């Protein structure tokens, strides 16, 4: 069953799309089966994965509106991960979804049929708390929050955490914050280091150990329709996203293994009972 992660922050330009694509490519390079769902009408994740957003077999809009099956809309990329793509059509979903019943649960219900086809489903959200982002947070097991270590970052974070708590309370009680990811980090900048320290103080285990450095190669890669590990595998950006994938795999799969071990020991016959020794 897939681990479903929403990459969200209502602040714009913090690295949500960059992280969705590059984390997915890095997970795929680690032999994990991955689906990226682009929930932004800008379609940046779709383009960043090397797809033509105006030439998709079907888009996430068609799927949300029940005009196409999700299986027909998923496309394989040359980078060993799959994409459910988006384009400008998705703008209309914000209006049309409002007329539908159970509008917040639409995506969650659609993912049921493909949950077992992937190990990770990564959803790239828009920088606003619209009905598409609410759908992502309702469908997700956890949220990955990319953030730049800037002066106003902590303020914005408080608002986002309040939103996540509301979703937990009313729509998705199992939703967790998987982690805060420091993006576009410049270790020479004193303010970035201060904000980073405060973040670790306030959120302790919730801050990923991996830091994504500011790296011009990461910014160039989408215009070539490639993730960074394909565009420049030896760049600092590529190594950082591989590190993040490793960290996420260790965290989430360790829990899974522990759960399975627990189940096995519960199912194991009790050696002492009926034993002659
Ligand atoms: P939006 O809120 O508009 O969806 P976003 O949060 O998805 O934005 P991105 O589009 O991923 O943010 O990144 C914003 C800009 O920063 C892009 O031009 C991207 O190429 C650049 N960028 C992202 N990460 C890095 C990095 N590590 N180093 C250098 N540039 C980066
Ligand atoms: Mg984006």
Coordinates of N, CA, C and O in Angstrom, one line a residue, residues 28-208:
X28 N 12.7 6.7 -7.2 CA 12.7 5.7 -8.3 C 14.1 5.2 -8.5 O 14.2 4.0 -8.8
X29 N 15.1 6.0 -8.4 CA 16.5 5.5 -8.5 C 16.8 4.5 -7.4 O 17.7 3.7 -7.6
X30 N 16.1 4.6 -6.3 CA 16.3 3.7 -5.2 C 15.4 2.5 -5.4 O 15.0 1.8 -4.4
X31 N 14.9 2.3 -6.6 CA 14.0 1.1 -6.9 C 12.7 1.1 -6.2 O 12.1 0.0 -6.0
X32 N 12.2 2.3 -5.9 CA 10.8 2.4 -5.4 C 9.9 2.8 -6.5 O 10.2 3.6 -7.4
X33 N 8.6 2.2 -6.5 CA 7.7 2.6 -7.5 C 6.9 3.9 -7.0 O 6.4 3.9 -5.9
X34 N 6.9 4.9 -7.9 CA 6.5 6.2 -7.5 C 5.5 6.8 -8.5 O 5.7 6.7 -9.7
X35 N 4.5 7.4 -8.0 CA 3.6 8.2 -8.8 C 3.6 9.7 -8.3 O 3.5 9.9 -7.1
X36 N 3.8 10.6 -9.2 CA 3.6 12.1 -8.9 C 2.3 12.5 -9.4 O 1.9 12.3 -10.5
X37 N 1.5 13.2 -8.5 CA 0.2 13.8 -9.0 C 0.4 15.3 -8.9 O 0.7 15.9 -7.9
X38 N 0.2 15.9 -10.1 CA 0.4 17.4 -10.2 C -1.0 18.0 -9.9 O -1.9 17.8 -10.7
X39 N -1.0 18.7 -8.9 CA -2.3 19.4 -8.5 C -2.3 20.9 -8.7 O -3.0 21.6 -8.1
X40 N -1.4 21.3 -9.6 CA -1.3 22.8 -9.8 C -1.6 23.0 -11.3 O -0.9 22.4 -12.2
X41 N -2.6 23.9 -11.6 CA -2.9 24.2 -13.0 C -1.7 24.7 -13.8 O -1.7 24.6 -15.0
X42 N -0.7 25.2 -13.1 CA 0.5 25.6 -13.9 C 1.2 24.5 -14.6 O 2.0 24.6 -15.5
X43 N 1.0 23.2 -14.0 CA 1.5 22.0 -14.7 C 3.1 22.0 -14.6 O 3.7 21.3 -15.4
X44 N 3.7 22.7 -13.6 CA 5.2 22.7 -13.6 C 5.8 21.3 -13.3 O 6.8 21.0 -13.9
X45 N 5.1 20.5 -12.5 CA 5.6 19.2 -12.2 C 5.6 18.3 -13.4 O 6.5 17.5 -13.7
X46 N 4.5 18.5 -14.2 CA 4.3 17.7 -15.4 C 5.4 18.0 -16.4 O 6.0 17.1 -17.0
X47 N 5.7 19.3 -16.6 CA 6.7 19.7 -17.5 C 8.1 19.3 -17.0 O 8.9 18.8 -17.8
X48 N 8.3 19.5 -15.7 CA 9.6 19.1 -15.1 C 9.9 17.6 -15.2 O 11.1 17.2 -15.2
X49 N 8.9 16.8 -15.4 CA 9.1 15.4 -15.6 C 9.2 15.0 -17.1 O 9.2 13.8 -17.4
X50 N 9.4 16.0 -17.9 CA 9.6 15.8 -19.3 C 8.4 15.6 -20.2 O 8.5 15.1 -21.3
X51 N 7.2 15.9 -19.6 CA 6.0 15.6 -20.4 C 5.4 16.9 -21.0 O 5.7 18.0 -20.5
X52 N 4.7 16.7 -22.1 CA 4.0 17.8 -22.8 C 2.6 18.0 -22.1 O 1.8 17.1 -22.3
X53 N 2.5 19.1 -21.3 CA 1.3 19.2 -20.5 C 0.0 19.4 -21.4 O -1.1 19.1 -20.9
X54 N 0.2 19.8 -22.7 CA -1.0 20.0 -23.5 C -1.3 18.7 -24.4 O -2.2 18.7 -25.2
X55 N -0.5 17.7 -24.1 CA -0.7 16.5 -24.9 C -0.7 15.2 -24.0 O 0.0 14.2 -24.3
X56 N -1.5 15.3 -23.0 CA -1.6 14.2 -22.0 C -2.8 13.3 -22.5 O -3.7 13.8 -23.0
X57 N -2.7 12.0 -22.3 CA -3.8 11.1 -22.6 C -5.1 11.6 -21.9 O -6.2 11.6 -22.4
X58 N -4.9 12.0 -20.6 CA -5.9 12.6 -19.8 C -5.2 13.3 -18.7 O -4.1 12.9 -18.3
X59 N -5.9 14.3 -18.1 CA -5.2 15.0 -17.0 C -5.9 14.7 -15.7 O -7.0 14.1 -15.7
X60 N -5.3 15.2 -14.6 CA -5.9 15.0 -13.3 C -7.3 15.6 -13.2 O -8.2 15.1 -12.5
X61 N -7.5 16.7 -14.0 CA -8.9 17.3 -14.1 C -9.9 16.3 -14.6 O -11.0 16.1 -14.0
X62 N -9.6 15.6 -15.7 CA -10.5 14.6 -16.3 C -10.8 13.5 -15.3 O -11.9 13.0 -15.2
X63 N -9.8 13.1 -14.5 CA -10.0 12.1 -13.5 C -10.9 12.6 -12.3 O -11.8 11.9 -11.9
X64 N -10.6 13.8 -11.9 CA -11.4 14.3 -10.8 C -12.9 14.5 -11.2 O -13.8 14.4 -10.3
X65 N -13.1 14.8 -12.4 CA -14.4 15.0 -12.9 C -15.1 13.7 -13.4 O -16.2 13.7 -14.0
X66 N -14.4 12.6 -13.2 CA -14.9 11.2 -13.6 C -15.1 11.1 -15.1 O -15.9 10.3 -15.5
X67 N -14.3 11.9 -15.9 CA -14.4 11.7 -17.3 C -13.4 10.7 -17.9 O -13.6 10.3 -19.0
X68 N -12.4 10.4 -17.1 CA -11.4 9.3 -17.5 C -11.1 8.5 -16.2 O -11.1 9.0 -15.1
X69 N -10.7 7.3 -16.4 CA -10.2 6.5 -15.3 C -8.8 6.9 -14.9 O -8.0 7.3 -15.8
X70 N -8.5 6.8 -13.7 CA -7.2 7.2 -13.2 C -6.1 6.3 -13.9 O -5.0 6.8 -14.3
X71 N -6.4 5.1 -14.1 CA -5.4 4.2 -14.7 C -5.1 4.7 -16.1 O -3.9 4.6 -16.5
X72 N -6.0 5.2 -16.9 CA -5.8 5.7 -18.2 C -5.0 7.0 -18.3 O -4.4 7.3 -19.3
X73 N -5.0 7.7 -17.2 CA -4.4 9.0 -17.2 C -2.9 9.0 -16.7 O -2.2 10.0 -16.9
X74 N -2.5 7.9 -16.1 CA -1.2 7.8 -15.5 C -0.2 7.5 -16.7 O -0.4 6.6 -17.5
X75 N 0.9 8.3 -16.7 CA 1.9 8.2 -17.8 C 3.2 7.9 -17.2 O 3.6 8.4 -16.1
X76 N 4.0 7.0 -17.9 CA 5.3 6.7 -17.4 C 6.3 7.7 -18.0 O 6.2 8.1 -19.2
X77 N 7.2 8.1 -17.2 CA 8.3 9.1 -17.7 C 9.6 8.3 -18.0 O 9.7 7.1 -17.6
X78 N 10.5 8.9 -18.7 CA 11.8 8.2 -18.9 C 12.6 8.0 -17.7 O 13.7 7.5 -17.7
X79 N 12.1 8.5 -16.5 CA 12.9 8.5 -15.3 C 12.4 7.5 -14.3 O 12.6 7.7 -13.1
X80 N 11.7 6.5 -14.8 CA 11.3 5.4 -13.9 C 10.2 5.7 -12.9 O 10.0 5.0 -12.0
X81 N 9.6 6.9 -13.0 CA 8.5 7.2 -12.2 C 7.3 7.5 -13.1 O 7.5 7.8 -14.3
X82 N 6.1 7.5 -12.5 CA 4.9 7.8 -13.2 C 4.3 9.2 -12.8 O 4.6 9.6 -11.7
X83 N 3.5 9.7 -13.7 CA 2.9 11.0 -13.5 C 1.4 11.0 -13.8 O 1.0 10.5 -14.9
X84 N 0.6 11.7 -13.0 CA -0.7 12.0 -13.3 C -0.7 13.5 -13.5 O -0.5 14.3 -12.5
X85 N -0.7 14.0 -14.8 CA -0.3 15.3 -15.1 C -1.5 16.3 -15.0 O -2.6 16.0 -14.9
X86 N -1.1 17.6 -15.1 CA -2.1 18.7 -15.0 C -1.7 19.8 -16.0 O -0.6 19.9 -16.5
X87 N -2.7 20.5 -16.4 CA -2.6 21.7 -17.2 C -3.6 22.7 -16.8 O -4.3 22.5 -15.8
X88 N -3.8 23.8 -17.7 CA -4.7 24.9 -17.3 C -6.1 24.4 -17.0 O -6.9 25.1 -16.3
X89 N -6.5 23.2 -17.6 CA -7.9 22.7 -17.4 C -8.2 22.6 -15.9 O -9.4 22.8 -15.5
X90 N -7.2 22.4 -15.1 CA -7.4 22.2 -13.7 C -8.0 23.4 -13.0 O -8.6 23.3 -11.9
X91 N -7.8 24.6 -13.6 CA -8.4 25.8 -13.0 C -9.9 25.6 -12.8 O -10.5 26.0 -11.8
X92 N -10.5 25.0 -13.8 CA -12.0 24.8 -13.8 C -12.4 23.8 -12.7 O -13.5 23.9 -12.2
X93 N -11.5 22.9 -12.3 CA -11.9 22.0 -11.2 C -12.2 22.7 -9.9 O -13.1 22.2 -9.2
X94 N -11.6 23.8 -9.7 CA -11.8 24.5 -8.4 C -13.3 24.9 -8.4 O -13.9 24.9 -7.3
X95 N -13.9 25.3 -9.5 CA -15.3 25.7 -9.6 C -16.2 24.4 -9.6 O -17.1 24.3 -8.8
X96 N -15.8 23.5 -10.5 CA -16.7 22.3 -10.7 C -16.8 21.4 -9.5 O -17.8 20.8 -9.2
X97 N -15.6 21.3 -8.8 CA -15.6 20.4 -7.6 C -16.6 20.9 -6.6 O -17.2 20.1 -5.8
X98 N -16.8 22.2 -6.5 CA -17.7 22.8 -5.5 C -19.1 22.3 -5.6 O -19.8 22.2 -4.6
X99 N -19.5 21.9 -6.8 CA -20.9 21.4 -7.0 C -21.1 19.9 -6.7 O -22.2 19.4 -6.6
X100 N -19.9 19.2 -6.5 CA -20.0 17.8 -6.3 C -20.2 17.4 -4.8 O -19.7 18.1 -3.9
X101 N -20.8 16.2 -4.6 CA -20.9 15.8 -3.2 C -19.6 15.2 -2.8 O -18.8 14.8 -3.6
X102 N -19.3 15.2 -1.5 CA -18.1 14.7 -0.9 C -16.9 15.3 -1.7 O -15.9 14.6 -2.0
X103 N -16.9 16.6 -2.0 CA -15.9 17.2 -2.8 C -14.5 17.1 -2.2 O -13.5 17.1 -2.9
X104 N -14.4 17.1 -0.9 CA -13.0 17.1 -0.3 C -12.4 15.7 -0.3 O -11.2 15.5 -0.1
X105 N -13.3 14.6 -0.6 CA -12.8 13.2 -0.5 C -12.5 12.6 -1.9 O -12.2 11.5 -2.0
X106 N -12.7 13.5 -2.9 CA -12.7 13.0 -4.3 C -11.4 12.3 -4.6 O -11.4 11.1 -5.1
X107 N -10.3 12.9 -4.4 CA -9.0 12.3 -4.7 C -8.7 11.1 -3.9 O -8.2 10.1 -4.4
X108 N -9.0 11.2 -2.6 CA -8.8 10.0 -1.7 C -9.5 8.8 -2.2 O -8.9 7.7 -2.3
X109 N -10.7 9.0 -2.6 CA -11.5 7.8 -3.2 C -10.9 7.3 -4.5 O -10.9 6.1 -4.7
X110 N -10.5 8.2 -5.3 CA -9.9 7.8 -6.6 C -8.6 7.0 -6.4 O -8.3 6.1 -7.2
X111 N -7.8 7.4 -5.4 CA -6.5 6.7 -5.2 C -6.7 5.3 -4.7 O -5.7 4.5 -4.9
X112 N -7.9 4.9 -4.2 CA -8.1 3.6 -3.7 C -7.7 2.5 -4.7 O -7.1 1.5 -4.4
X113 N -8.1 2.7 -6.0 CA -7.9 1.7 -7.0 C -6.4 1.5 -7.4 O -6.0 0.5 -8.0
X114 N -5.5 2.5 -7.0 CA -4.1 2.4 -7.5 C -3.2 2.3 -6.3 O -1.9 2.3 -6.5
X115 N -3.7 2.3 -5.1 CA -2.9 2.3 -3.9 C -1.8 1.2 -3.9 O -0.7 1.3 -3.3
X116 N -2.2 0.0 -4.5 CA -1.2 -1.1 -4.4 C -0.3 -1.2 -5.6 O 0.6 -2.0 -5.6
X117 N -0.4 -0.2 -6.5 CA 0.5 -0.2 -7.7 C 1.8 0.5 -7.4 O 2.7 0.4 -8.1
X118 N 1.8 1.4 -6.3 CA 2.9 2.2 -6.0 C 3.3 2.1 -4.6 O 2.5 1.9 -3.7
X119 N 4.6 2.4 -4.3 CA 5.1 2.4 -2.9 C 5.0 3.9 -2.4 O 4.8 4.1 -1.2
X120 N 5.1 4.8 -3.3 CA 5.0 6.3 -2.9 C 4.2 7.0 -3.9 O 4.3 6.9 -5.1
X121 N 3.2 7.8 -3.3 CA 2.5 8.7 -4.2 C 2.8 10.1 -3.6 O 2.5 10.4 -2.5
X122 N 3.3 11.0 -4.5 CA 3.8 12.3 -4.1 C 2.9 13.3 -4.8 O 2.8 13.3 -6.0
X123 N 2.3 14.2 -4.0 CA 1.3 15.2 -4.6 C 1.9 16.6 -4.5 O 2.2 17.1 -3.4
X124 N 2.0 17.2 -5.7 CA 2.6 18.6 -5.7 C 1.4 19.6 -5.6 O 0.6 19.6 -6.5
X125 N 1.3 20.4 -4.6 CA 0.2 21.3 -4.3 C 0.5 22.7 -4.8 O 1.6 23.1 -5.0
X126 N -0.6 23.5 -5.0 CA -0.4 24.9 -5.4 C -0.1 25.7 -4.1 O -0.4 25.2 -3.0
X127 N 0.3 26.9 -4.3 CA 0.6 27.7 -3.1 C -0.6 28.4 -2.5 O -0.6 29.6 -2.2
X128 N -1.7 27.7 -2.5 CA -2.9 28.2 -1.8 C -3.7 27.1 -1.2 O -3.6 26.0 -1.6
X129 N -4.6 27.5 -0.3 CA -5.3 26.4 0.4 C -6.7 26.3 -0.4 O -7.7 26.6 0.2
X130 N -6.7 25.9 -1.6 CA -7.9 25.8 -2.4 C -8.4 24.3 -2.2 O -7.9 23.5 -1.5
X131 N -9.5 24.0 -2.9 CA -10.2 22.7 -2.8 C -9.2 21.6 -3.3 O -9.3 20.5 -2.8
X132 N -8.3 21.9 -4.2 CA -7.4 20.9 -4.7 C -6.4 20.5 -3.6 O -6.0 19.4 -3.4
X133 N -5.9 21.6 -2.9 CA -5.0 21.3 -1.7 C -5.7 20.6 -0.6 O -5.1 19.6 0.0
X134 N -6.9 20.9 -0.4 CA -7.7 20.2 0.7 C -7.9 18.8 0.2 O -7.7 17.9 1.1
X135 N -8.1 18.5 -1.0 CA -8.2 17.1 -1.5 C -6.9 16.4 -1.3 O -6.9 15.2 -0.9
X136 N -5.8 17.0 -1.5 CA -4.5 16.4 -1.3 C -4.3 16.1 0.2 O -3.8 15.0 0.5
X137 N -4.6 17.0 1.1 CA -4.4 16.8 2.5 C -5.4 15.7 3.0 O -5.0 15.0 4.0
X138 N -6.5 15.6 2.4 CA -7.5 14.5 2.9 C -7.0 13.2 2.4 O -7.1 12.2 3.1
X139 N -6.4 13.1 1.2 CA -5.9 11.9 0.6 C -4.6 11.4 1.2 O -4.2 10.2 1.1
X140 N -3.9 12.3 1.9 CA -2.5 12.1 2.3 C -2.4 11.3 3.6 O -3.2 11.4 4.5
X141 N -1.3 10.6 3.8 CA -0.9 10.0 5.1 C -0.1 11.1 5.8 O -0.1 11.2 7.0
X142 N 0.7 11.9 5.0 CA 1.6 12.9 5.7 C 1.9 14.0 4.7 O 1.6 14.0 3.5
X143 N 2.4 15.1 5.4 CA 2.7 16.3 4.6 C 4.2 16.6 4.7 O 4.8 16.4 5.8
X144 N 4.8 16.9 3.6 CA 6.2 17.3 3.5 C 6.1 18.8 3.2 O 5.5 19.2 2.2
X145 N 6.7 19.6 4.1 CA 6.7 21.1 4.0 C 8.0 21.6 3.6 O 8.9 21.7 4.4
X146 N 8.2 22.0 2.3 CA 9.5 22.6 1.9 C 9.4 24.1 2.4 O 8.4 24.7 2.3
X147 N 10.5 24.6 2.9 CA 10.6 26.0 3.3 C 12.0 26.6 3.2 O 13.0 25.9 3.4
X148 N 12.0 27.9 2.9 CA 13.2 28.6 2.8 C 13.5 29.2 4.2 O 12.5 29.6 4.9
X149 N 14.7 29.2 4.6 CA 15.0 29.7 6.0 C 15.1 31.2 5.9 O 16.3 31.7 5.9
X150 N 14.0 31.9 5.8 CA 14.0 33.3 5.8 C 13.2 33.9 6.9 O 12.5 33.2 7.7
X151 N 13.2 35.2 7.0 CA 12.7 35.9 8.2 C 11.2 35.6 8.4 O 10.8 35.3 9.5
X152 N 10.4 35.6 7.4 CA 8.9 35.3 7.6 C 8.5 33.9 7.5 O 7.4 33.5 7.7
X153 N 9.5 33.0 7.4 CA 9.2 31.6 7.2 C 8.4 31.0 8.3 O 7.4 30.2 8.2
X154 N 8.9 31.3 9.6 CA 8.2 30.7 10.7 C 6.8 31.2 10.9 O 5.9 30.4 11.3
X155 N 6.6 32.5 10.6 CA 5.2 33.0 10.7 C 4.3 32.2 9.8 O 3.2 31.8 10.1
X156 N 4.7 32.0 8.5 CA 3.9 31.3 7.5 C 3.6 29.9 8.0 O 2.6 29.3 7.8
X157 N 4.6 29.3 8.6 CA 4.5 27.9 9.1 C 3.4 27.8 10.1 O 2.7 26.8 10.1
X158 N 3.3 28.8 11.0 CA 2.2 28.7 12.0 C 0.9 28.6 11.4 O 0.0 27.8 11.8
X159 N 0.7 29.3 10.3 CA -0.6 29.3 9.6 C -0.9 28.0 8.9 O -2.0 27.4 9.0
X160 N 0.2 27.4 8.4 CA 0.1 26.1 7.7 C -0.2 25.0 8.7 O -1.1 24.1 8.5
X161 N 0.4 25.1 9.8 CA 0.2 24.0 10.9 C -1.2 24.1 11.4 O -1.9 23.1 11.6
X162 N -1.8 25.3 11.5 CA -3.2 25.5 11.9 C -4.1 24.8 10.9 O -5.0 24.1 11.3
X163 N -3.8 25.0 9.6 CA -4.6 24.4 8.6 C -4.6 22.9 8.7 O -5.6 22.2 8.6
X164 N -3.4 22.4 8.9 CA -3.2 20.9 9.0 C -4.0 20.4 10.2 O -4.7 19.3 10.1
X165 N -3.9 21.1 11.3 CA -4.7 20.7 12.5 C -6.2 20.7 12.2 O -6.9 19.8 12.6
X166 N -6.7 21.7 11.4 CA -8.1 21.7 11.1 C -8.5 20.5 10.2 O -9.5 19.9 10.4
X167 N -7.6 20.2 9.3 CA -7.9 19.0 8.4 C -7.9 17.7 9.3 O -8.7 16.9 9.1
X168 N -6.9 17.6 10.2 CA -6.9 16.5 11.1 C -8.2 16.3 11.9 O -8.7 15.3 12.0
X169 N -8.6 17.5 12.4 CA -9.8 17.5 13.2 C -11.1 17.1 12.5 O -11.9 16.3 12.9
X170 N -11.3 17.7 11.3 CA -12.6 17.5 10.6 C -12.6 16.5 9.4 O -13.6 16.0 9.1
X171 N -11.4 16.3 8.8 CA -11.5 15.6 7.5 C -10.6 14.3 7.4 O -10.9 13.4 6.7
X172 N -9.4 14.4 8.1 CA -8.5 13.3 7.9 C -7.6 13.1 9.2 O -6.5 13.6 9.3
X173 N -8.2 12.4 10.2 CA -7.5 12.3 11.5 C -6.1 11.6 11.4 O -5.3 11.8 12.3
X174 N -5.9 10.8 10.4 CA -4.5 10.2 10.3 C -3.4 11.0 9.8 O -2.3 10.6 9.7
X175 N -3.8 12.2 9.3 CA -2.7 13.1 8.7 C -1.6 13.5 9.6 O -1.9 13.9 10.7
X176 N -0.4 13.3 9.2 CA 0.8 13.7 10.0 C 1.7 14.6 9.3 O 1.7 14.6 8.1
X177 N 2.4 15.4 10.0 CA 3.5 16.2 9.4 C 4.7 15.3 9.3 O 5.3 14.9 10.3
X178 N 5.1 14.9 8.1 CA 6.2 14.0 7.9 C 7.5 14.8 8.2 O 8.4 14.3 8.9
X179 N 7.5 16.0 7.7 CA 8.7 16.7 8.0 C 8.8 18.1 7.3 O 8.1 18.4 6.3
X180 N 9.7 18.9 7.9 CA 10.0 20.2 7.3 C 11.3 20.1 6.6 O 12.3 19.6 7.1
X181 N 11.3 20.6 5.3 CA 12.5 20.4 4.5 C 13.1 21.8 4.2 O 12.4 22.7 3.7
X182 N 14.3 22.0 4.6 CA 15.0 23.3 4.4 C 15.5 23.3 2.9 O 16.3 22.4 2.5
X183 N 15.0 24.2 2.1 CA 15.3 24.2 0.7 C 16.1 25.5 0.3 O 16.1 26.5 1.1
X184 N 16.8 25.5 -0.8 CA 17.5 26.6 -1.3 C 18.4 27.2 -0.2 O 18.5 28.4 -0.1
X185 N 19.0 26.3 0.5 CA 19.8 26.7 1.7 C 21.1 27.3 1.3 O 21.9 26.6 0.5
X186 N 21.5 28.4 1.9 CA 22.8 29.0 1.7 C 23.5 29.1 3.1 O 23.2 29.9 3.9
X187 N 24.5 28.1 3.3 CA 25.1 28.0 4.6 C 26.0 29.3 4.9 O 26.3 29.5 6.1
X188 N 26.2 30.1 3.9 CA 27.1 31.3 4.2 C 26.2 32.5 4.7 O 26.7 33.5 5.1
X189 N 24.9 32.3 4.7 CA 24.0 33.3 5.1 C 23.6 33.1 6.6 O 23.0 32.1 7.0
X190 N 24.0 34.1 7.4 CA 23.8 34.1 8.8 C 22.3 33.9 9.2 O 22.0 33.1 10.1
X191 N 21.4 34.6 8.5 CA 20.0 34.6 8.8 C 19.5 33.2 8.6 O 18.7 32.6 9.4
X192 N 19.9 32.5 7.5 CA 19.4 31.2 7.2 C 19.8 30.2 8.3 O 19.0 29.4 8.7
X193 N 21.0 30.4 8.8 CA 21.5 29.5 9.9 C 20.7 29.8 11.2 O 20.3 28.8 11.9
X194 N 20.4 31.1 11.4 CA 19.6 31.4 12.6 C 18.2 30.7 12.5 O 17.7 30.1 13.5
X195 N 17.5 30.9 11.4 CA 16.2 30.4 11.2 C 16.2 28.9 11.3 O 15.3 28.3 11.9
X196 N 17.2 28.3 10.7 CA 17.4 26.8 10.7 C 17.5 26.3 12.2 O 16.8 25.4 12.6
X197 N 18.3 27.0 13.0 CA 18.4 26.7 14.4 C 17.1 26.8 15.1 O 16.7 25.9 15.9
X198 N 16.3 27.9 14.9 CA 15.0 28.0 15.5 C 14.1 26.9 15.1 O 13.3 26.4 16.0
X199 N 14.1 26.6 13.9 CA 13.3 25.5 13.3 C 13.5 24.2 14.1 O 12.6 23.5 14.5
X200 N 14.8 23.9 14.3 CA 15.2 22.6 14.9 C 14.7 22.7 16.4 O 14.2 21.7 17.0
X201 N 14.9 23.9 17.0 CA 14.5 24.0 18.4 C 13.0 23.8 18.6 O 12.6 23.1 19.5
X202 N 12.2 24.4 17.7 CA 10.7 24.3 17.8 C 10.2 23.0 17.4 O 9.2 22.5 17.9
X203 N 10.8 22.4 16.4 CA 10.1 21.2 15.7 C 10.9 19.9 15.9 O 10.5 18.9 15.4
X204 N 12.0 20.0 16.5 CA 12.9 18.8 16.8 C 12.9 17.8 15.7 O 13.4 18.0 14.6
X205 N 12.3 16.6 16.0 CA 12.4 15.5 15.1 C 11.7 15.6 13.8 O 11.8 14.8 12.9
X206 N 10.9 16.7 13.6 CA 10.2 16.9 12.4 C 11.0 17.6 11.3 O 10.5 17.7 10.2
X207 N 12.2 18.1 11.6 CA 13.0 18.7 10.6 C 13.9 17.6 9.9 O 14.6 16.9 10.6
X208 N 13.8 17.4 8.6 CA 14.6 16.4 7.9 C 16.1 16.8 8.2 O 16.5 18.0 8.2

